[in-house]
Amino acid sequence: MATATDNATPAPAVARREAVPLSAYVHLPWCVRKCPYCDFNSHRAPTDLPEEAYIDALLADWALACTQENRTVDTVFFGGGTPSLFSAAAIGRILTAIDDRLGLAADCEITLEANPGTTEHARFADLRAVGVNRLSLGIQSLDEDCLRTLGRIHGAAEALAAIDDARAGGFDALNCDLMFGLPGQDVERAMRDLDPIIARDPGHISYYQLTLEPNTPFYRHPPALPDEDTVVEIFEQAGKRLVAAGYAQYEVSAWAKGGATCRHNDNYWRFGDYLGIGAGAHGKRTRADGRIERTARQRWPTGYMSVAGRPASITETRVLTADDARFEYLLNGLRRRAGVSREEYEQRSGLCWAELGDALATPIARGLVAFDARGLRATDRGWRFLDTILAELLP
């Protein structure tokens, strides 16, 4: 039986809750065009985007989400959809409302996702002026054929110009999203995507493999993708280039230079709390009694706007069991290179560290995870078998 060196009792519920960081996620659900690989809750934007009505709905939703909440917001993330379709003034209204209700931390990280095809220099400067301090650019590829296959509305020149414009607009904190394992891609083509991004030196690069998600056109009509050996070689070669350029992999798909990690995403991976508002937004909160609650909002934008701010807008509320909490914690925590610390695990899950060791006895014995009195992480071998490790914990 695998155990830690002692079996201390986790802290009381109220103390645990107050120590859990709180973030805000704001979902803006419209895109110019729906990409065939995307399974997010996004919808083609109408000719007349209902910006004011949707922001009004978000503000009502925020008031509802803040019920019985008093913690300061450490990070805010505007996701979508394509948040850069909205005006800076609209984004500013939301930030003001968040600050008025709960307060934004003095060093609050405020990220907005932007599509290179829906942005311009002036828009970046305006977003910076209303408080957004981190941009995440959905570049995905610099290969014109791949961009067309992926259904992207921008070209390579626009993508690279967006990086330069973001910098000119005042953004020092910048992430570039890039995909690999694309249709027709080999190692050489993949490096032609990555090298120009590295050369522009964003502090953060999200480098993730294209997957065929259910209920997407790509899933129903799969494109010809590279074989597994090619995908592995692409990722290994990319890793070497990123390390040589000064990036460190701190999560499966996330690479950053010193101080440039995404604090918002790291809060997800470390089982922090977040209030989610907007059509289809999900949230996670630690209740005053220590129980962990997950919620989901009405998905369809028009339906969401008609009930936002009322309990009817919440379509799902689920309180996690101990087994659920253990599994969900490690589902994300083991994606981090640093793994899971004992202190955070007991504080944020309310579960006993020694019992986690018991649950992971088989992966520990097989050398897939390293476990002691202070922490848990996947070993170099286990890093390639995260699904196997997690299968041991399925509720």
PDB file of N, CA, C and O in Angstrom, residues 173-218:
ATOM      1  N   ALA A 173       2.596  41.172 -22.516  1.00  0.00           N
ATOM      2  CA  ALA A 173       2.197  39.797 -22.226  1.00  0.00           C
ATOM      3  C   ALA A 173       1.401  39.259 -23.414  1.00  0.00           C
ATOM      4  O   ALA A 173       0.293  39.737 -23.689  1.00  0.00           O
ATOM      5  N   LEU A 174       1.970  38.299 -24.104  1.00  0.00           N
ATOM      6  CA  LEU A 174       1.394  37.841 -25.365  1.00  0.00           C
ATOM      7  C   LEU A 174       1.536  36.332 -25.490  1.00  0.00           C
ATOM      8  O   LEU A 174       2.611  35.775 -25.260  1.00  0.00           O
ATOM      9  N   ASN A 175       0.443  35.673 -25.843  1.00  0.00           N
ATOM     10  CA  ASN A 175       0.439  34.238 -26.139  1.00  0.00           C
ATOM     11  C   ASN A 175       0.097  34.030 -27.600  1.00  0.00           C
ATOM     12  O   ASN A 175      -0.748  34.738 -28.158  1.00  0.00           O
ATOM     13  N   CYS A 176       0.747  33.051 -28.220  1.00  0.00           N
ATOM     14  CA  CYS A 176       0.396  32.634 -29.574  1.00  0.00           C
ATOM     15  C   CYS A 176      -0.054  31.178 -29.531  1.00  0.00           C
ATOM     16  O   CYS A 176       0.698  30.309 -29.076  1.00  0.00           O
ATOM     17  N   ASP A 177      -1.284  30.917 -29.982  1.00  0.00           N
ATOM     18  CA  ASP A 177      -1.799  29.557 -30.117  1.00  0.00           C
ATOM     19  C   ASP A 177      -1.330  28.982 -31.449  1.00  0.00           C
ATOM     20  O   ASP A 177      -1.513  29.606 -32.505  1.00  0.00           O
ATOM     21  N   LEU A 178      -0.755  27.796 -31.416  1.00  0.00           N
ATOM     22  CA  LEU A 178      -0.282  27.138 -32.623  1.00  0.00           C
ATOM     23  C   LEU A 178      -0.637  25.659 -32.537  1.00  0.00           C
ATOM     24  O   LEU A 178      -0.473  25.038 -31.486  1.00  0.00           O
ATOM     25  N   MET A 179      -1.122  25.099 -33.644  1.00  0.00           N
ATOM     26  CA  MET A 179      -1.513  23.695 -33.682  1.00  0.00           C
ATOM     27  C   MET A 179      -0.500  22.890 -34.493  1.00  0.00           C
ATOM     28  O   MET A 179       0.164  23.414 -35.380  1.00  0.00           O
ATOM     29  N   PHE A 180      -0.413  21.593 -34.174  1.00  0.00           N
ATOM     30  CA  PHE A 180       0.422  20.694 -34.977  1.00  0.00           C
ATOM     31  C   PHE A 180      -0.351  19.406 -35.227  1.00  0.00           C
ATOM     32  O   PHE A 180      -1.436  19.183 -34.677  1.00  0.00           O
ATOM     33  N   GLY A 181       0.214  18.555 -36.076  1.00  0.00           N
ATOM     34  CA  GLY A 181      -0.516  17.354 -36.488  1.00  0.00           C
ATOM     35  C   GLY A 181      -1.628  17.708 -37.458  1.00  0.00           C
ATOM     36  O   GLY A 181      -2.675  17.055 -37.484  1.00  0.00           O
ATOM     37  N   LEU A 182      -1.386  18.739 -38.282  1.00  0.00           N
ATOM     38  CA  LEU A 182      -2.408  19.240 -39.202  1.00  0.00           C
ATOM     39  C   LEU A 182      -2.455  18.405 -40.482  1.00  0.00           C
ATOM     40  O   LEU A 182      -1.490  17.711 -40.824  1.00  0.00           O
ATOM     41  N   PRO A 183      -3.562  18.480 -41.215  1.00  0.00           N
ATOM     42  CA  PRO A 183      -3.673  17.712 -42.461  1.00  0.00           C
ATOM     43  C   PRO A 183      -2.507  17.999 -43.412  1.00  0.00           C
ATOM     44  O   PRO A 183      -2.190  19.159 -43.700  1.00  0.00           O
ATOM     45  N   GLY A 184      -1.838  16.938 -43.846  1.00  0.00           N
ATOM     46  CA  GLY A 184      -0.739  17.070 -44.787  1.00  0.00           C
ATOM     47  C   GLY A 184       0.564  17.556 -44.187  1.00  0.00           C
ATOM     48  O   GLY A 184       1.546  17.760 -44.903  1.00  0.00           O
ATOM     49  N   GLN A 185       0.624  17.713 -42.885  1.00  0.00           N
ATOM     50  CA  GLN A 185       1.812  18.281 -42.256  1.00  0.00           C
ATOM     51  C   GLN A 185       2.883  17.225 -42.011  1.00  0.00           C
ATOM     52  O   GLN A 185       2.590  16.125 -41.547  1.00  0.00           O
ATOM     53  N   ASP A 186       4.126  17.585 -42.318  1.00  0.00           N
ATOM     54  CA  ASP A 186       5.263  16.775 -41.919  1.00  0.00           C
ATOM     55  C   ASP A 186       6.132  17.621 -40.988  1.00  0.00           C
ATOM     56  O   ASP A 186       5.776  18.756 -40.641  1.00  0.00           O
ATOM     57  N   VAL A 187       7.268  17.087 -40.575  1.00  0.00           N
ATOM     58  CA  VAL A 187       8.100  17.800 -39.610  1.00  0.00           C
ATOM     59  C   VAL A 187       8.568  19.135 -40.173  1.00  0.00           C
ATOM     60  O   VAL A 187       8.529  20.171 -39.488  1.00  0.00           O
ATOM     61  N   GLU A 188       9.007  19.140 -41.406  1.00  0.00           N
ATOM     62  CA  GLU A 188       9.531  20.367 -42.007  1.00  0.00           C
ATOM     63  C   GLU A 188       8.456  21.453 -42.059  1.00  0.00           C
ATOM     64  O   GLU A 188       8.707  22.621 -41.712  1.00  0.00           O
ATOM     65  N   ARG A 189       7.250  21.091 -42.497  1.00  0.00           N
ATOM     66  CA  ARG A 189       6.170  22.083 -42.563  1.00  0.00           C
ATOM     67  C   ARG A 189       5.796  22.569 -41.172  1.00  0.00           C
ATOM     68  O   ARG A 189       5.491  23.753 -40.980  1.00  0.00           O
ATOM     69  N   ALA A 190       5.814  21.686 -40.198  1.00  0.00           N
ATOM     70  CA  ALA A 190       5.481  22.085 -38.830  1.00  0.00           C
ATOM     71  C   ALA A 190       6.501  23.088 -38.295  1.00  0.00           C
ATOM     72  O   ALA A 190       6.137  24.067 -37.622  1.00  0.00           O
ATOM     73  N   MET A 191       7.779  22.870 -38.586  1.00  0.00           N
ATOM     74  CA  MET A 191       8.808  23.799 -38.104  1.00  0.00           C
ATOM     75  C   MET A 191       8.711  25.141 -38.829  1.00  0.00           C
ATOM     76  O   MET A 191       9.057  26.183 -38.255  1.00  0.00           O
ATOM     77  N   ARG A 192       8.226  25.138 -40.061  1.00  0.00           N
ATOM     78  CA  ARG A 192       8.028  26.412 -40.769  1.00  0.00           C
ATOM     79  C   ARG A 192       6.897  27.219 -40.138  1.00  0.00           C
ATOM     80  O   ARG A 192       6.845  28.443 -40.288  1.00  0.00           O
ATOM     81  N   ASP A 193       5.998  26.555 -39.460  1.00  0.00           N
ATOM     82  CA  ASP A 193       4.985  27.255 -38.660  1.00  0.00           C
ATOM     83  C   ASP A 193       5.592  27.832 -37.385  1.00  0.00           C
ATOM     84  O   ASP A 193       5.334  28.976 -37.015  1.00  0.00           O
ATOM     85  N   LEU A 194       6.383  27.019 -36.712  1.00  0.00           N
ATOM     86  CA  LEU A 194       6.860  27.379 -35.376  1.00  0.00           C
ATOM     87  C   LEU A 194       7.982  28.411 -35.390  1.00  0.00           C
ATOM     88  O   LEU A 194       8.002  29.341 -34.567  1.00  0.00           O
ATOM     89  N   ASP A 195       8.925  28.280 -36.314  1.00  0.00           N
ATOM     90  CA  ASP A 195      10.128  29.119 -36.272  1.00  0.00           C
ATOM     91  C   ASP A 195       9.832  30.617 -36.348  1.00  0.00           C
ATOM     92  O   ASP A 195      10.415  31.399 -35.580  1.00  0.00           O
ATOM     93  N   PRO A 196       8.931  31.074 -37.236  1.00  0.00           N
ATOM     94  CA  PRO A 196       8.659  32.518 -37.278  1.00  0.00           C
ATOM     95  C   PRO A 196       7.980  33.035 -36.004  1.00  0.00           C
ATOM     96  O   PRO A 196       8.140  34.212 -35.651  1.00  0.00           O
ATOM     97  N   ILE A 197       7.238  32.179 -35.325  1.00  0.00           N
ATOM     98  CA  ILE A 197       6.611  32.590 -34.062  1.00  0.00           C
ATOM     99  C   ILE A 197       7.691  32.750 -32.993  1.00  0.00           C
ATOM    100  O   ILE A 197       7.732  33.753 -32.270  1.00  0.00           O
ATOM    101  N   ILE A 198       8.584  31.772 -32.893  1.00  0.00           N
ATOM    102  CA  ILE A 198       9.682  31.875 -31.938  1.00  0.00           C
ATOM    103  C   ILE A 198      10.510  33.129 -32.212  1.00  0.00           C
ATOM    104  O   ILE A 198      10.926  33.839 -31.289  1.00  0.00           O
ATOM    105  N   ALA A 199      10.729  33.431 -33.487  1.00  0.00           N
ATOM    106  CA  ALA A 199      11.549  34.583 -33.849  1.00  0.00           C
ATOM    107  C   ALA A 199      10.938  35.892 -33.370  1.00  0.00           C
ATOM    108  O   ALA A 199      11.668  36.860 -33.107  1.00  0.00           O
ATOM    109  N   ARG A 200       9.597  35.937 -33.236  1.00  0.00           N
ATOM    110  CA  ARG A 200       8.946  37.153 -32.756  1.00  0.00           C
ATOM    111  C   ARG A 200       8.860  37.207 -31.233  1.00  0.00           C
ATOM    112  O   ARG A 200       8.347  38.158 -30.672  1.00  0.00           O
ATOM    113  N   ASP A 201       9.327  36.154 -30.578  1.00  0.00           N
ATOM    114  CA  ASP A 201       9.580  36.156 -29.143  1.00  0.00           C
ATOM    115  C   ASP A 201       8.369  36.508 -28.264  1.00  0.00           C
ATOM    116  O   ASP A 201       8.487  37.324 -27.348  1.00  0.00           O
ATOM    117  N   PRO A 202       7.196  35.875 -28.489  1.00  0.00           N
ATOM    118  CA  PRO A 202       6.133  36.049 -27.502  1.00  0.00           C
ATOM    119  C   PRO A 202       6.538  35.350 -26.207  1.00  0.00           C
ATOM    120  O   PRO A 202       7.262  34.350 -26.243  1.00  0.00           O
ATOM    121  N   GLY A 203       6.085  35.850 -25.096  1.00  0.00           N
ATOM    122  CA  GLY A 203       6.476  35.223 -23.830  1.00  0.00           C
ATOM    123  C   GLY A 203       5.879  33.849 -23.641  1.00  0.00           C
ATOM    124  O   GLY A 203       6.405  33.034 -22.875  1.00  0.00           O
ATOM    125  N   HIS A 204       4.795  33.555 -24.344  1.00  0.00           N
ATOM    126  CA  HIS A 204       4.060  32.304 -24.126  1.00  0.00           C
ATOM    127  C   HIS A 204       3.617  31.736 -25.462  1.00  0.00           C
ATOM    128  O   HIS A 204       3.149  32.465 -26.347  1.00  0.00           O
ATOM    129  N   ILE A 205       3.775  30.440 -25.629  1.00  0.00           N
ATOM    130  CA  ILE A 205       3.294  29.737 -26.819  1.00  0.00           C
ATOM    131  C   ILE A 205       2.494  28.518 -26.375  1.00  0.00           C
ATOM    132  O   ILE A 205       2.999  27.685 -25.619  1.00  0.00           O
ATOM    133  N   SER A 206       1.259  28.431 -26.829  1.00  0.00           N
ATOM    134  CA  SER A 206       0.436  27.237 -26.608  1.00  0.00           C
ATOM    135  C   SER A 206       0.558  26.374 -27.860  1.00  0.00           C
ATOM    136  O   SER A 206       0.158  26.803 -28.949  1.00  0.00           O
ATOM    137  N   TYR A 207       1.130  25.183 -27.707  1.00  0.00           N
ATOM    138  CA  TYR A 207       1.422  24.319 -28.843  1.00  0.00           C
ATOM    139  C   TYR A 207       0.689  23.006 -28.640  1.00  0.00           C
ATOM    140  O   TYR A 207       1.064  22.193 -27.790  1.00  0.00           O
ATOM    141  N   TYR A 208      -0.388  22.813 -29.377  1.00  0.00           N
ATOM    142  CA  TYR A 208      -1.235  21.654 -29.099  1.00  0.00           C
ATOM    143  C   TYR A 208      -1.642  20.932 -30.366  1.00  0.00           C
ATOM    144  O   TYR A 208      -1.705  21.510 -31.450  1.00  0.00           O
ATOM    145  N   GLN A 209      -1.891  19.645 -30.196  1.00  0.00           N
ATOM    146  CA  GLN A 209      -2.187  18.775 -31.329  1.00  0.00           C
ATOM    147  C   GLN A 209      -3.640  18.895 -31.752  1.00  0.00           C
ATOM    148  O   GLN A 209      -4.550  18.951 -30.917  1.00  0.00           O
ATOM    149  N   LEU A 210      -3.876  18.932 -33.055  1.00  0.00           N
ATOM    150  CA  LEU A 210      -5.236  18.885 -33.576  1.00  0.00           C
ATOM    151  C   LEU A 210      -5.860  17.548 -33.224  1.00  0.00           C
ATOM    152  O   LEU A 210      -5.280  16.489 -33.472  1.00  0.00           O
ATOM    153  N   THR A 211      -7.035  17.578 -32.626  1.00  0.00           N
ATOM    154  CA  THR A 211      -7.789  16.355 -32.325  1.00  0.00           C
ATOM    155  C   THR A 211      -9.154  16.433 -32.991  1.00  0.00           C
ATOM    156  O   THR A 211      -9.685  17.526 -33.199  1.00  0.00           O
ATOM    157  N   LEU A 212      -9.687  15.297 -33.323  1.00  0.00           N
ATOM    158  CA  LEU A 212     -11.000  15.228 -33.977  1.00  0.00           C
ATOM    159  C   LEU A 212     -12.064  15.035 -32.902  1.00  0.00           C
ATOM    160  O   LEU A 212     -12.241  13.935 -32.378  1.00  0.00           O
ATOM    161  N   GLU A 213     -12.743  16.119 -32.572  1.00  0.00           N
ATOM    162  CA  GLU A 213     -13.722  16.101 -31.493  1.00  0.00           C
ATOM    163  C   GLU A 213     -15.103  15.715 -32.007  1.00  0.00           C
ATOM    164  O   GLU A 213     -15.497  16.128 -33.108  1.00  0.00           O
ATOM    165  N   PRO A 214     -15.868  14.912 -31.246  1.00  0.00           N
ATOM    166  CA  PRO A 214     -17.228  14.556 -31.659  1.00  0.00           C
ATOM    167  C   PRO A 214     -18.073  15.799 -31.937  1.00  0.00           C
ATOM    168  O   PRO A 214     -17.828  16.874 -31.387  1.00  0.00           O
ATOM    169  N   ASN A 215     -19.038  15.636 -32.819  1.00  0.00           N
ATOM    170  CA  ASN A 215     -19.983  16.705 -33.172  1.00  0.00           C
ATOM    171  C   ASN A 215     -19.323  17.870 -33.901  1.00  0.00           C
ATOM    172  O   ASN A 215     -19.791  19.010 -33.817  1.00  0.00           O
ATOM    173  N   THR A 216     -18.232  17.571 -34.618  1.00  0.00           N
ATOM    174  CA  THR A 216     -17.615  18.574 -35.474  1.00  0.00           C
ATOM    175  C   THR A 216     -17.548  18.032 -36.898  1.00  0.00           C
ATOM    176  O   THR A 216     -17.548  16.814 -37.114  1.00  0.00           O
ATOM    177  N   PRO A 217     -17.499  18.920 -37.908  1.00  0.00           N
ATOM    178  CA  PRO A 217     -17.363  18.438 -39.290  1.00  0.00           C
ATOM    179  C   PRO A 217     -16.124  17.575 -39.504  1.00  0.00           C
ATOM    180  O   PRO A 217     -16.175  16.596 -40.255  1.00  0.00           O
ATOM    181  N   PHE A 218     -15.006  17.905 -38.849  1.00  0.00           N
ATOM    182  CA  PHE A 218     -13.806  17.085 -38.998  1.00  0.00           C
ATOM    183  C   PHE A 218     -14.006  15.678 -38.449  1.00  0.00           C
ATOM    184  O   PHE A 218     -13.389  14.725 -38.938  1.00  0.00           O
TER     185      PHE A 218
END
